[in-house]
Structure formats: C-alpha cells, structure tokens
Coordinates of C-alpha atoms and ligand atoms in Angstrom, one line a residue:
Chain A
M1 CA 199.7 310.6 199.4
V2 CA 200.7 311.2 195.7
K3 CA 198.5 310.7 193.1
P4 CA 199.8 306.5 191.6
N5 CA 201.2 306.6 188.5
L6 CA 199.1 305.1 185.5
K7 CA 200.9 305.1 182.8
V8 CA 201.5 302.1 181.3
K9 CA 204.2 301.5 178.0
I10 CA 202.7 299.6 174.4
G11 CA 206.0 299.2 172.5
G12 CA 207.1 302.2 172.2
L13 CA 204.0 304.4 172.1
E14 CA 203.1 305.3 176.2
L15 CA 200.2 306.0 177.3
R16 CA 198.6 307.9 180.0
N17 CA 196.5 305.4 182.2
P18 CA 195.5 301.8 181.0
V19 CA 191.9 302.1 179.8
I20 CA 191.4 302.3 176.4
A21 CA 188.2 302.1 173.9
A22 CA 188.2 298.7 172.3
S23 CA 187.2 298.6 167.9
G24 CA 184.3 298.1 167.0
T25 CA 182.4 299.6 170.5
F26 CA 183.9 303.3 170.1
G27 CA 183.1 304.4 166.0
S28 CA 186.1 307.0 165.6
G29 CA 185.7 308.9 169.0
E30 CA 183.6 311.6 167.8
E31 CA 181.2 309.5 168.6
Y32 CA 181.3 310.0 172.1
K33 CA 183.0 313.5 172.0
D34 CA 179.8 314.6 173.9
L35 CA 179.1 312.5 176.2
T36 CA 182.7 311.9 177.6
D37 CA 186.1 313.1 178.2
L38 CA 187.8 311.7 175.2
G39 CA 191.4 313.3 176.5
S40 CA 190.8 311.0 179.9
L41 CA 191.4 308.0 177.9
G42 CA 195.0 305.9 178.1
A43 CA 193.9 305.4 173.8
I44 CA 191.0 304.6 170.9
V45 CA 191.5 301.9 168.8
T46 CA 189.3 302.8 166.0
K47 CA 186.6 300.7 164.4
S48 CA 188.9 298.5 161.9
V49 CA 189.0 300.1 158.7
T50 CA 189.9 297.3 155.4
L51 CA 190.8 297.9 152.1
R52 CA 188.6 298.9 150.5
P53 CA 185.0 300.0 151.3
S54 CA 183.0 296.8 152.7
E55 CA 179.4 297.1 153.6
G56 CA 178.3 294.7 156.5
N57 CA 176.1 292.0 157.2
P58 CA 172.5 291.9 156.3
P59 CA 170.5 293.4 160.1
P60 CA 169.5 292.3 162.8
R61 CA 173.3 293.0 163.4
V62 CA 173.2 292.8 167.6
V63 CA 171.2 291.2 169.4
E64 CA 171.1 290.8 173.9
T65 CA 171.9 287.4 175.6
P66 CA 172.2 287.1 179.0
S67 CA 174.4 289.2 180.8
G68 CA 175.7 289.6 176.6
M69 CA 174.9 290.1 173.4
L70 CA 176.1 289.5 169.9
N71 CA 177.1 290.9 166.9
S72 CA 177.6 290.2 163.2
I73 CA 178.4 293.8 161.9
G74 CA 180.8 292.2 159.3
L75 CA 183.2 294.8 159.9
Q76 CA 181.0 297.6 157.7
N77 CA 183.7 300.6 156.5
D78 CA 184.8 302.6 154.3
G79 CA 187.9 301.4 153.6
V80 CA 191.6 303.1 155.1
D81 CA 191.6 305.9 152.3
A82 CA 188.4 307.4 153.1
F83 CA 188.9 306.6 156.9
I84 CA 192.7 309.2 157.1
K85 CA 190.7 311.6 154.7
D86 CA 187.0 311.3 156.5
K87 CA 188.5 309.8 160.4
M88 CA 192.1 311.3 161.1
P89 CA 190.9 315.3 160.5
F90 CA 188.7 314.3 164.0
L91 CA 191.1 312.3 166.3
S92 CA 194.2 314.5 165.3
K93 CA 192.7 317.1 167.2
V94 CA 191.8 314.6 170.6
K95 CA 194.6 314.3 173.5
T96 CA 195.1 311.1 173.8
A97 CA 196.7 307.8 172.2
V98 CA 194.9 306.6 169.0
I99 CA 195.0 303.1 168.2
V100 CA 194.2 302.6 164.4
S101 CA 192.6 298.1 163.9
I102 CA 193.2 297.1 160.8
A103 CA 191.5 294.1 159.2
A104 CA 192.1 292.2 155.5
H105 CA 191.4 289.3 153.5
S106 CA 194.7 288.9 152.8
V107 CA 198.4 289.0 153.5
N108 CA 199.5 292.1 151.6
D109 CA 196.1 293.9 152.1
Y110 CA 196.7 293.8 155.5
A111 CA 200.4 295.4 154.5
E112 CA 199.3 297.4 151.9
I113 CA 196.4 299.5 155.0
A114 CA 199.1 299.4 157.2
G115 CA 201.0 301.7 154.7
K116 CA 198.9 303.9 153.8
L117 CA 198.7 304.5 157.5
D118 CA 202.5 304.8 158.6
R119 CA 202.7 308.0 157.2
I120 CA 199.8 309.4 159.2
K121 CA 201.7 311.0 162.1
K122 CA 199.0 311.2 164.1
V123 CA 198.1 307.3 164.5
D124 CA 200.0 306.2 167.0
A125 CA 200.1 302.6 166.7
I126 CA 198.5 300.1 164.8
E127 CA 195.9 296.8 166.2
I128 CA 196.4 293.9 163.8
N129 CA 192.6 292.2 164.4
I130 CA 193.1 288.7 162.7
S131 CA 190.4 287.8 164.9
C132 CA 187.4 289.2 163.7
P133 CA 184.2 286.3 163.3
N134 CA 181.5 287.9 161.6
V135 CA 183.1 288.0 157.7
K136 CA 184.0 285.2 155.9
G137 CA 187.7 284.0 156.6
G138 CA 188.2 286.7 158.8
L139 CA 189.2 284.2 161.5
E140 CA 191.8 282.0 159.6
F141 CA 194.1 283.9 160.3
A142 CA 194.0 283.9 163.9
R143 CA 193.7 280.0 163.7
E144 CA 197.2 278.8 163.4
P145 CA 200.2 280.1 164.1
G146 CA 201.9 280.0 160.6
S147 CA 199.5 282.6 159.0
A148 CA 199.5 285.2 162.4
A149 CA 202.9 285.1 162.3
A150 CA 203.0 286.0 158.3
V151 CA 200.3 288.6 159.2
V152 CA 202.7 290.3 161.5
A153 CA 205.2 290.0 159.4
K154 CA 204.3 291.6 156.6
V155 CA 202.6 294.3 158.8
R156 CA 206.1 294.8 160.4
A157 CA 207.8 295.1 156.9
A158 CA 205.1 297.5 155.9
S159 CA 205.3 300.0 159.3
K160 CA 207.4 300.9 162.7
K161 CA 204.0 302.2 163.9
P162 CA 203.5 300.0 167.1
L163 CA 202.0 297.0 166.7
I164 CA 199.1 295.2 168.7
T165 CA 198.5 291.6 167.6
K166 CA 194.5 291.1 168.2
L167 CA 193.9 287.2 169.6
S168 CA 190.3 285.1 168.6
P169 CA 189.2 283.6 171.3
N170 CA 187.7 280.6 169.3
V171 CA 191.2 278.8 168.6
K172 CA 192.9 275.4 170.7
D173 CA 195.6 277.4 172.6
I174 CA 195.4 280.9 172.1
T175 CA 199.1 281.2 173.7
E176 CA 200.4 278.9 170.8
I177 CA 199.1 282.5 168.4
A178 CA 200.5 284.6 171.3
M179 CA 204.0 283.5 171.1
A180 CA 204.1 283.9 167.3
A181 CA 202.6 286.7 166.8
E182 CA 205.9 287.7 169.7
D183 CA 208.5 286.1 167.5
A184 CA 206.8 287.6 164.1
G185 CA 207.9 291.7 165.9
S186 CA 204.5 292.3 167.5
D187 CA 205.0 294.4 170.3
A188 CA 201.7 293.6 172.2
V189 CA 198.8 291.3 172.3
S190 CA 194.9 292.4 173.0
L191 CA 192.6 289.5 174.0
V192 CA 190.0 288.6 173.4
N193 CA 187.8 289.3 170.5
T194 CA 184.4 288.3 170.7
F195 CA 183.5 284.5 171.0
T196 CA 182.0 282.7 167.7
G197 CA 177.7 282.3 169.3
M198 CA 174.0 282.1 168.1
A199 CA 170.6 283.2 168.9
I200 CA 167.6 281.5 167.7
D201 CA 163.5 283.2 167.6
I202 CA 161.7 280.2 168.5
C203 CA 159.0 281.4 166.6
A204 CA 160.6 281.8 163.7
K205 CA 162.0 278.8 164.4
R206 CA 165.2 281.6 162.6
P207 CA 168.1 283.0 163.7
V208 CA 168.0 286.0 165.1
L209 CA 170.5 287.4 163.4
G210 CA 171.1 288.5 159.6
N211 CA 174.0 286.4 159.1
I212 CA 173.3 283.7 162.0
V213 CA 176.0 283.8 163.6
G214 CA 177.9 286.6 165.5
G215 CA 180.0 287.3 168.1
L216 CA 179.8 287.2 171.8
S217 CA 180.8 289.5 174.3
G218 CA 180.2 291.6 177.4
P219 CA 179.9 290.2 180.7
A220 CA 179.2 286.2 180.2
I221 CA 183.0 285.8 179.0
K222 CA 185.0 287.6 181.4
P223 CA 185.8 284.0 182.9
I224 CA 187.4 283.2 180.3
A225 CA 189.1 285.8 178.8
L226 CA 190.0 286.2 182.0
R227 CA 191.8 283.1 182.4
M228 CA 192.9 283.4 178.5
V229 CA 194.7 286.3 179.8
W230 CA 195.9 284.9 182.7
E231 CA 197.8 281.9 180.1
T232 CA 199.0 284.3 177.9
A233 CA 200.3 286.7 180.1
K234 CA 202.5 284.6 181.0
K235 CA 203.9 282.6 178.6
I236 CA 205.5 285.7 176.7
K237 CA 207.6 288.5 177.5
I238 CA 205.8 291.3 175.4
P239 CA 202.9 293.3 177.1
V240 CA 199.5 292.0 176.3
I241 CA 196.0 293.7 176.8
G242 CA 193.1 292.4 178.2
M243 CA 189.3 292.5 177.2
G244 CA 186.4 290.6 177.1
G245 CA 183.1 292.2 179.4
I246 CA 185.3 294.4 181.9
M247 CA 181.9 296.5 183.0
G248 CA 183.3 298.4 185.9
Y249 CA 186.4 298.9 187.7
E250 CA 187.2 295.8 189.7
D251 CA 187.3 293.4 186.5
A252 CA 189.7 295.5 184.7
L253 CA 191.9 295.2 188.2
E254 CA 190.8 291.0 188.0
F255 CA 192.4 291.1 183.9
I256 CA 195.5 293.1 185.4
I257 CA 196.6 291.3 187.9
A258 CA 196.3 288.0 185.9
G259 CA 199.2 289.7 183.6
A260 CA 197.5 292.6 181.7
S261 CA 199.4 295.7 180.9
A262 CA 196.3 297.5 180.2
V263 CA 192.7 296.6 179.2
E264 CA 190.1 297.2 176.4
I265 CA 186.3 299.0 176.9
G266 CA 184.1 297.2 174.8
T267 CA 179.9 296.4 175.3
A268 CA 180.8 298.8 178.5
N269 CA 180.7 301.6 176.6
F270 CA 177.4 301.4 174.9
V271 CA 176.1 300.2 178.5
N272 CA 177.1 303.9 179.7
P273 CA 179.6 306.2 177.4
K274 CA 181.0 307.3 180.7
A275 CA 182.0 303.4 181.7
A276 CA 186.1 303.9 180.4
A277 CA 185.7 307.0 183.0
D278 CA 184.8 305.4 185.9
I279 CA 186.9 302.8 185.5
I280 CA 190.3 304.8 185.6
A281 CA 188.4 306.6 188.7
G282 CA 187.9 303.8 190.1
I283 CA 191.2 302.0 189.3
E284 CA 193.2 305.0 191.0
K285 CA 191.5 305.1 194.0
Y286 CA 192.0 301.2 194.7
M287 CA 195.5 301.8 194.1
L288 CA 195.6 305.0 196.6
Q289 CA 194.0 303.1 198.9
E290 CA 195.9 299.9 198.6
K291 CA 198.8 302.5 198.7
I292 CA 200.7 301.5 195.1
K293 CA 202.4 303.8 193.4
N294 CA 202.5 302.5 190.1
I295 CA 200.4 300.4 188.1
K296 CA 203.0 297.9 186.8
E297 CA 203.4 296.8 190.1
L298 CA 199.9 295.4 189.9
T299 CA 200.4 294.1 186.5
G300 CA 200.1 290.0 186.9
C301 CA 200.5 290.3 190.8
L302 CA 198.1 287.3 190.9
R303 CA 199.3 284.9 193.9
T304 CA 199.8 281.6 193.7
Chain B
M1 CA 173.3 314.2 172.9
I2 CA 174.0 314.5 176.8
Q3 CA 173.9 311.7 179.3
S4 CA 171.6 313.1 182.1
A5 CA 170.2 311.9 186.1
G6 CA 166.0 311.8 185.5
K7 CA 164.3 311.9 188.1
V8 CA 160.4 309.5 188.0
I9 CA 157.5 312.3 187.9
S10 CA 155.2 309.8 187.8
N11 CA 154.7 306.2 186.0
R12 CA 151.4 304.7 185.6
S13 CA 149.5 302.0 183.5
V14 CA 147.8 303.2 181.3
K15 CA 145.6 300.0 179.9
P16 CA 147.0 296.0 181.6
G17 CA 150.5 295.8 180.0
Y18 CA 151.1 299.9 179.0
Y19 CA 152.6 302.8 181.1
L20 CA 153.0 306.5 180.8
M21 CA 155.7 307.8 182.5
A22 CA 156.3 311.1 182.9
V23 CA 160.6 312.0 183.8
K24 CA 161.9 315.7 184.9
C25 CA 165.2 315.9 182.9
P26 CA 165.4 319.8 181.2
A27 CA 169.5 319.1 179.9
V28 CA 167.6 316.1 177.7
A29 CA 163.8 318.2 177.2
K30 CA 165.8 321.0 176.1
K31 CA 167.1 319.9 173.4
A32 CA 164.2 317.6 172.2
K33 CA 162.0 317.3 169.0
P34 CA 159.6 315.3 168.0
G35 CA 160.9 311.8 166.4
Q36 CA 163.5 311.6 168.3
F37 CA 164.5 309.2 170.9
L38 CA 166.3 308.8 174.0
T39 CA 167.7 305.3 176.1
I40 CA 167.5 304.1 179.5
R41 CA 169.5 302.2 181.7
C42 CA 167.0 299.3 183.4
G43 CA 168.7 299.0 186.3
N44 CA 172.6 298.4 187.5
G45 CA 172.6 294.8 186.5
T46 CA 174.6 292.8 183.6
T47 CA 170.6 291.5 183.0
P48 CA 169.5 293.8 181.4
L49 CA 172.2 294.6 180.1
L50 CA 171.9 297.5 177.0
R51 CA 170.2 300.3 177.1
R52 CA 166.5 300.6 175.8
P53 CA 165.4 303.1 173.5
F54 CA 162.0 304.9 173.5
G55 CA 160.6 307.6 171.4
F56 CA 159.6 310.7 172.7
H57 CA 155.8 310.4 174.1
R58 CA 155.5 314.4 174.9
I59 CA 158.1 317.0 175.4
S60 CA 157.9 319.9 177.7
A61 CA 160.9 322.3 178.9
S62 CA 161.4 320.8 182.0
G63 CA 161.6 317.3 180.9
F64 CA 159.3 314.1 178.7
E65 CA 157.6 311.3 179.1
I66 CA 157.2 307.8 177.5
L67 CA 154.8 305.6 176.4
Y68 CA 155.4 302.2 176.7
E69 CA 154.4 298.6 176.2
R70 CA 155.6 295.8 179.2
I71 CA 157.2 293.0 177.1
G72 CA 160.6 292.4 178.5
K73 CA 162.4 293.1 181.5
G74 CA 163.5 296.0 180.6
T75 CA 160.4 297.7 180.4
A76 CA 159.1 295.4 183.7
F77 CA 162.2 297.0 185.6
L78 CA 160.6 300.7 184.1
S79 CA 157.0 299.7 184.9
G80 CA 158.2 299.0 188.7
L81 CA 159.9 302.9 189.0
K82 CA 158.1 305.1 191.9
P83 CA 158.1 308.8 191.6
G84 CA 161.5 310.5 193.4
D85 CA 163.6 306.8 192.0
E86 CA 166.4 308.8 189.6
I87 CA 167.3 307.4 185.8
D88 CA 170.2 307.2 183.6
V89 CA 168.9 308.7 180.4
L90 CA 170.8 309.6 177.2
G91 CA 169.3 311.4 174.9
P92 CA 167.6 312.9 171.7
L93 CA 169.3 310.9 169.9
G94 CA 168.8 310.9 166.0
N95 CA 166.6 312.6 164.2
G96 CA 163.7 314.2 164.2
F97 CA 160.6 314.2 161.8
A98 CA 161.1 317.0 159.8
I99 CA 157.7 318.8 159.1
P100 CA 157.9 320.5 155.3
R101 CA 157.3 324.4 154.9
G102 CA 154.1 325.2 153.4
K103 CA 152.2 321.9 153.6
K104 CA 149.0 322.3 155.7
D105 CA 147.8 318.2 155.4
F106 CA 148.8 315.9 157.6
V107 CA 147.7 312.2 158.4
I108 CA 149.8 310.7 161.2
L109 CA 149.3 306.8 160.7
A110 CA 150.1 305.1 164.1
G111 CA 150.2 301.5 164.6
G112 CA 150.2 299.7 168.2
M113 CA 153.4 301.0 170.5
G114 CA 153.9 303.1 166.9
V115 CA 152.0 306.2 168.5
A116 CA 154.2 306.9 171.2
P117 CA 155.8 308.8 169.5
L118 CA 153.4 310.6 167.7
A119 CA 151.7 312.4 169.8
S120 CA 154.6 315.0 170.6
L121 CA 155.2 315.4 166.1
A122 CA 150.6 316.2 166.2
E123 CA 151.6 318.6 168.9
S124 CA 153.8 320.4 166.6
L125 CA 151.5 319.9 163.6
V126 CA 148.6 321.4 165.4
R127 CA 150.0 325.0 166.4
I128 CA 151.1 325.0 162.4
K129 CA 148.5 327.7 160.9
K130 CA 145.3 326.5 159.7
A131 CA 146.9 323.0 159.2
E132 CA 145.0 320.1 158.7
V133 CA 145.4 317.1 160.8
C134 CA 143.8 313.4 160.5
A135 CA 145.2 310.6 162.9
I136 CA 144.6 307.0 161.9
I137 CA 145.1 305.2 165.1
G138 CA 145.6 300.9 164.7
A139 CA 145.4 298.1 167.2
R140 CA 145.7 294.3 167.6
S141 CA 142.0 295.8 170.0
E142 CA 140.7 298.1 172.6
K143 CA 142.7 296.2 175.2
A144 CA 145.8 297.9 173.0
L145 CA 144.3 301.0 171.8
L146 CA 146.4 304.2 173.1
C147 CA 145.8 307.6 172.6
E148 CA 142.8 308.1 170.9
G149 CA 141.0 310.6 173.5
H150 CA 144.9 312.5 173.4
F151 CA 144.5 313.2 169.7
K152 CA 140.6 314.1 169.8
N153 CA 142.3 316.6 173.1
I154 CA 143.9 318.6 170.8
G155 CA 141.5 318.9 168.3
I156 CA 142.6 316.3 165.5
R157 CA 140.0 314.1 164.0
T158 CA 141.3 310.4 164.5
L159 CA 140.2 307.2 162.9
V160 CA 140.1 303.8 164.8
A161 CA 141.0 300.2 163.3
T162 CA 141.6 297.5 165.6
D163 CA 142.7 293.5 163.8
D164 CA 139.1 292.5 165.9
G165 CA 136.7 295.3 166.0
T166 CA 136.2 296.0 169.6
C167 CA 136.9 299.5 168.4
G168 CA 136.8 301.9 165.6
K169 CA 136.7 299.2 161.8
K170 CA 137.6 296.3 161.8
C171 CA 140.4 296.5 159.6
F172 CA 143.9 297.9 159.4
A173 CA 145.1 300.7 160.4
T174 CA 146.6 300.8 156.3
D175 CA 143.5 300.4 155.5
V176 CA 141.0 303.5 156.7
L177 CA 144.4 305.8 155.4
N178 CA 143.1 304.3 152.1
D179 CA 139.9 304.9 152.2
F180 CA 140.6 308.0 153.9
L181 CA 143.0 309.1 150.4
E182 CA 139.8 308.1 148.6
A183 CA 137.7 309.9 149.5
K184 CA 139.7 313.3 149.7
Q185 CA 141.4 312.8 146.6
R186 CA 141.8 316.2 146.5
L187 CA 144.4 316.7 149.3
R188 CA 148.2 315.6 149.5
P189 CA 148.4 315.1 152.9
V190 CA 152.4 314.2 154.1
I191 CA 151.9 311.3 155.8
F192 CA 154.4 310.2 159.5
A193 CA 153.7 306.9 160.1
C194 CA 155.0 304.7 163.2
G195 CA 154.4 301.2 163.8
P196 CA 155.2 297.5 163.1
G197 CA 157.6 296.7 160.0
P198 CA 154.5 295.7 157.4
M199 CA 152.4 298.1 158.2
L200 CA 155.0 301.1 157.8
K201 CA 155.5 299.0 154.5
A202 CA 152.0 298.9 152.6
A203 CA 152.2 302.9 153.8
A204 CA 155.0 303.0 151.7
H205 CA 153.2 301.3 149.1
I206 CA 149.8 303.9 149.4
S207 CA 152.2 306.5 150.0
K208 CA 154.0 305.8 146.0
K209 CA 151.1 304.5 144.4
R210 CA 149.9 308.3 144.5
G211 CA 152.5 310.1 145.1
L212 CA 152.7 311.7 148.6
E213 CA 155.6 312.6 151.3
C214 CA 154.8 309.4 153.3
H215 CA 158.4 309.6 156.6
V216 CA 158.4 306.1 158.5
S217 CA 159.8 306.2 162.1
L218 CA 161.8 302.4 162.3
E219 CA 162.8 300.2 164.9
E220 CA 166.4 297.6 165.2
N221 CA 167.5 295.9 168.3
I222 CA 170.1 299.4 169.0
A223 CA 173.1 298.4 171.1
C224 CA 175.4 301.9 171.5
G225 CA 172.5 304.8 170.2
V226 CA 175.3 306.4 168.7
G227 CA 176.0 305.8 165.8
A228 CA 179.4 303.9 167.5
C229 CA 179.0 300.1 166.7
L230 CA 177.6 300.2 163.4
G231 CA 174.2 297.6 164.4
C232 CA 170.9 299.3 163.1
A233 CA 171.5 298.7 160.3
I234 CA 168.2 298.8 157.9
K235 CA 168.6 298.7 154.5
T236 CA 168.4 301.2 152.5
R237 CA 168.7 302.8 148.5
S238 CA 171.9 304.6 149.4
G239 CA 173.3 301.1 151.6
Y240 CA 173.4 300.7 155.1
K241 CA 171.4 303.2 156.9
L242 CA 171.8 303.9 160.9
V243 CA 168.4 303.4 163.1
C244 CA 169.7 305.0 166.2
K245 CA 171.8 308.1 163.4
D246 CA 169.9 308.1 160.6
G247 CA 167.2 307.7 161.6
P248 CA 165.0 307.2 163.5
V249 CA 162.5 308.9 160.1
F250 CA 163.5 308.1 157.3
N251 CA 161.5 308.8 153.7
A252 CA 160.0 305.7 152.7
K253 CA 161.2 306.3 149.5
E254 CA 164.8 305.6 150.5
I255 CA 163.8 302.1 152.5
I256 CA 164.1 299.0 151.0
W257 CA 161.7 296.5 152.0
Ligands
FAD1 C1 163.7 303.9 168.2 C2 163.7 303.2 169.2 C3 162.0 303.9 169.4 C4 161.3 302.7 170.4 N1 160.2 303.6 171.2 C5 159.4 302.7 171.6 C6 158.0 303.4 172.1 O1 158.0 305.0 172.8 N2 157.8 302.6 173.5 C7 157.4 301.4 173.6 O2 156.8 300.6 174.2 N3 158.6 300.8 173.1 C8 159.6 301.5 171.7 N4 160.5 301.0 171.0 C9 160.2 299.5 171.8 C10 161.2 299.0 173.0 O3 162.6 299.9 173.2 C11 161.8 297.5 172.8 O4 159.9 297.1 173.3 C12 162.0 297.1 174.3 O5 163.6 297.9 174.5 C13 161.8 296.2 175.1 O6 162.8 295.1 176.4 P1 162.7 295.1 177.1 O7 164.1 295.0 177.9 O8 160.8 295.0 178.2 O9 162.3 293.9 176.4 P2 163.3 292.5 175.8 O10 163.8 291.6 176.9 O11 164.5 292.8 175.4 O12 162.4 291.1 174.3 C14 161.2 291.3 175.4 C15 160.4 290.8 174.1 O13 160.0 291.2 172.8 C16 160.5 291.8 171.8 N5 161.4 292.9 171.5 C17 162.5 293.6 171.8 N6 162.9 295.0 171.0 C18 161.8 294.6 170.5 C19 161.3 295.9 169.4 N7 162.5 297.1 169.2 N8 160.7 295.9 168.5 C20 160.1 294.6 168.5 N9 159.7 293.5 169.7 C21 160.6 293.9 170.4 C22 162.4 290.8 172.1 O14 162.0 289.9 170.6 C23 161.6 289.8 173.2 O15 160.6 288.6 172.2 C24 161.3 301.9 170.0 C25 162.1 300.7 170.1 C26 163.2 301.5 168.7 C27 164.2 301.6 168.2
FMN2 C1 179.4 295.5 168.1 C2 180.5 295.5 168.2 C3 181.8 295.4 167.9 C4 182.7 295.2 167.2 N1 184.2 294.9 165.8 C5 185.7 295.2 166.3 C6 186.2 295.1 165.6 O1 185.6 296.2 164.3 N2 187.3 295.4 165.2 C7 187.8 294.7 166.7 O2 188.8 294.3 166.4 N3 187.3 294.1 167.7 C8 185.5 294.6 166.8 N4 184.4 293.9 167.8 C9 185.4 293.2 169.9 C10 186.0 294.3 170.7 O3 186.2 295.1 170.2 C11 186.1 293.6 171.6 O4 187.2 292.6 171.6 C12 184.6 292.2 172.2 O5 183.8 293.5 172.6 C13 184.8 292.0 173.8 O6 185.1 293.7 175.2 P1 183.8 293.0 175.7 O7 183.3 292.4 176.1 O8 184.9 294.4 176.7 O9 182.5 293.6 174.4 C14 183.9 294.6 168.3 C15 182.4 294.0 169.5 C16 180.7 294.6 169.1 C17 180.1 294.5 170.5

C-alpha cells in the first residue's frame, strides 16, 4: 500500500505531519538535536517569548504528581530581541516548521513582539499564548472572549504569519474563547495549556513549588483536555490543535478523532525525547492498518 | 548526550535500603565524566512519570555504576531490576567536576547519598601525580555510611562523621572539615562537595572564610534534564542557572544560599 498522507494545513502553513513539539517543553529545539531527528517533526513551538527579558519564578519549579507534573517556570526567557539573535540562527537551519510562541502583559506588547517576528523569514507561524497560568495576569487574556479577541486582533494587524491562539482550560467555557479567537482572525486554536494546581509538603506544611501554584500537565489531564478539544472542534471552522497528556500515538489519535487537525506533545518529551518521533511512526502504522490514505479523513471522524 | 539502552549487569543491596547497580552502556559511559549525571526511565507506566537523575558512581569504558537509596517509586523500581534487564538511559548530562590544573591537594566532602558521584571523582584525583586527597564522609549513622572502604582501597585518607556517633566522630562532616583545615593551615586544598543543602552551605561558608576554592554538586527536581524546560533553576550571583545544564557542579561562591 502507498504511504499514507500525513500532511496537514494550519492556516497557510503546511506541516509534514500533525505532530508538533509543545511550547516550553522543547526549548528552542537545539536542546534535543542530539536526541531526536528534529526534521521528522511536524513543527516545533518554541518556549514562550516576552518583549523584555523575564527571570522566571523562584525554585522549586517542577514537581511530579500522580501521572503528571506541576510546573511554575514563569516564562523565563531573554526577551524577543535576544531570541531572534540567539535562537533563530539554529532554528533557521532546522528542516521543520518553526512556530514561535509569544506571551505578554498587554495587548500592545503582544503586537510589538509579533511585529518583530513578522520580519523573520523562518518564523513560519506564531502561537499566541494567552493562557500562561504561571505569571501574574498571564491568564487574564484567556478568561474573557472580549480580551482574547482584543489580543488576537492586535496581533493579526501586526503580522501576516499564520496565527494560532493557545487557550487556557482554566475558564468557564473554552469554546466561547475559541469562537472569539476565530472571529478576531486567528488561523487556528491550540488547546490546552496547563491546569492550575498545587502540591503541599506535609512535613514542612509548605507548598512544594516556590510559586505556591503551578500548571498541571501530563497523562492526568488527558481526558479533560480531550473533552475540551471535542467540544471546541464542533463550534469553530478553523483547525484545532489538541494537546494535554499525549504520551503515545493512541492518545494522539484520540485527539485527532475528537476533531484535532494536529497535536502537540509536551510532558512526554521529558519522559522520552523520541516521543514525538515514535508518535508519528505509530500514527502512520495505524493508518496503514486501517487503510486510511489521508490523515484528514481521521480528523473529527468520531461516531456518536 | 545520548539516549541508549543499558543492560543491568548486577544490582545488589550494599546496606539495607542502599543499592549498587552496574550497567553496561558503552555509548553513554564513553563520554561520561565524574560529576555529570544520567537519567533513567523507571518503567513504562505513568507513575513514576519523569526520568530519575543519578550521578555516575563509577565509570568504565563499557559502562557505569550508580549508587542509590530506595526512597520512592522510581528507586523502588530500580531496586527490583535483575541482571540482564534493559533500562532506558539518557546521558551524560550536565558538566562534571572541573579539576583545576596544577593543584595537588584535594578534599572530598560527602554527606549522605552525596558520596555517590564523588567516588568516580576520587578515582580521577588519585591518578594525578603527587596528589594528596582526603575524603570526609558524613552520614546519619553507620547504617547509612557508604563508600568508606572504597575510598580507603584507592589509597585515600578517609575521615568519618556520623550524626549519632555510631561510626567515626559524632559531629557533622563540615565540623571534621573545619578541624582538618585548622590542623593543616599550610594546605590550600580544593574542596569538592556533594550532599544535603545545609552541608553544602556550611562548606561554602568555611571555604569562603579560608579563601579556598570549593565546588559543590547541587540537586533540584529535574524534569527534562537537557536544559529545555527550565525547571531545575537555582539562584546564583548571575541570575537563575539550571542544575541540569549549567551544573550540577557549581563554584560555591556563585551560589546564593
Ligand atoms: C543531579 C542529581 C544527581 C543525583 N544522584 C543521585 C545518586 O547518585 N544517588 C541517589 O540515590 N540519588 C541521587 N539523586 C536523587 C535521586 O534522583 C532521587 O532520590 C530520586 O529521583 C528519587 O526518586 P523516587 O521515585 O524513588 O522518589 P520519589 O517518589 O520521587 O520521592 C520520594 C521522596 O523523596 C523525596 N525526593 C525526591 N527526589 C529527591 C531529591 N532529588 N533529593 C532529595 N529528596 C528527594 C521526595 O520529596 C519524596 O518525599 C540525584 C539527584 C540529582 C538532581
Ligand atoms: C515545564 C513546562 C513549561 C511550559 N511552558 C509553556 C510556555 O512557555 N508556553 C506555553 O504556551 N505553554 C507552556 N507549557 C504548556 C505546554 O505547552 C502544554 O500546553 C501542556 O504541558 C499540556 O500538554 P502535555 O500534557 O502534553 O504536557 C509548558 C508546560 C510545561 C510542562
């Protein structure tokens, strides 16, 4: 049988396959260059970058929880100018799509970062992180349809790149935010970011994380993330990129069947640096077995 | 760094709760230096989820040993491994101990499990011509005292301190360090330390007071191990640094304790 077609389109951007490394879990790709074939990935989303350098939260910043982990990194990064100078030269040479994640405290900052990235050729798309639970005010834009739309509209005006809006699960109704992002000109939405959570050291009677609260990721969140992707995909026409606890190709397929056009792999990269590559191979094998020629046939094929 | 399958050669309890595991894994061992670390995936399930970090206890051309304490799910899994079992190894990670050129006098300061990565360092130090190495090992009690024989076997003067006095002097390892330096004022040894935070802080203080060079190997919770997630940050005089990528060995004067 012929090789199945795994290509997917996110706005104007065509990806070799639907498996993407998630923001904050894959650095700028360079950290994993010796451990996996970066060129085999559908795309890499880089760690969220802010307008100015940001030092991040006090340690401890990560802790394992049952089937998951909490993190409170707090968007540590050197700022967008340093990102372009220090990280883009490597990323320009990687043979995969580069999606740059951006985060900010104001609508104008989002637009300014997007404007700077718009001039960089190898930036294939922008993921607007309106959903970071680990910085003060980081969640505000993701909470209300109006503020989410304001960010997307301003970034849309500042950049011609395909835009992906990354949504928070820590909201009343994630589908409303997704619809607002679509109306404001986003080319796709990605969900979910982490769920706010915490862990306590009962001996010290202190929070385990330096920031007290953090974001929960990993297999523990998968069923909730999947439900949110399913609900969201029914309500919007733009592509949905699904994530949350994907460890193997079976998890990825669940998201795709629920309505995702592509998936992002986060925590799994820590467990197995070849996780994304293994997932691509697994999806391909599944398609061969099920005689599915094009991955698009799978997106949203859920029978209810 | 490389991700490679390792084969368990032996895995035995050296004292109740403490294990020594020898792993055949030439790809990782060939590049490993004392002070660097590796991570192991403990099973295929989701609990434990993250890979667990361990120092290289001993390094050879074909493999390495880790010395570990069984304290939770990951180390319980490891303690159940049998010769012939395969494990998923990622390493070597981080930077090892930098041995300053021209120096001949060294003190190794170990607290608790901190002794694990210092054994391979000791083996490197004794190979330096005319080197004088002294090891100071601190432990809760005799039951948790490890490697004393190993250090002595390779010809290193070894001093012991236990919290309960069941072996060696009843005091902290850093008290022994202080006495040692006091008695040998003319020596300007380089100190290499690994162990609990309070011990390292005390060692940093002592070496600063005496103007001695001190390198400490630090621990933080590790997620990726390769510098991607920024999870294992510690505070230094030049901002946050990562234990996995910038460390785990740091110059003690860099750390904000
Ligand atoms: C760079 C580095 C090198 C290390 N080298 C060694 C080594 O050579 N030998 C060795 O025995 N251990 C070493 N450790 C510590 C080792 O990684 C942990 O003991 C191990 O991850 C515990 O896993 P677990 O699943 O058994 O315990 P968990 O179930 O994760 O934890 C059980 C209990 O132990 C505590 N704990 C977990 N991790 C640590 C830690 N890093 N330090 C102190 N307490 C902890 C937890 O708070 C919990 O209460 C090293 C750690 C680092 C960061
Ligand atoms: C350590 C860590 C750092 C993260 N940093 C970011 C970030 O900077 N920007 C972002 O949009 N998402 C970030 N995330 C969220 C992930 O991209 C992803 O949405 C989330 O972890 C859920 O997927 P997973 O369960 O596969 O990890 C981070 C997650 C982790 C675990």
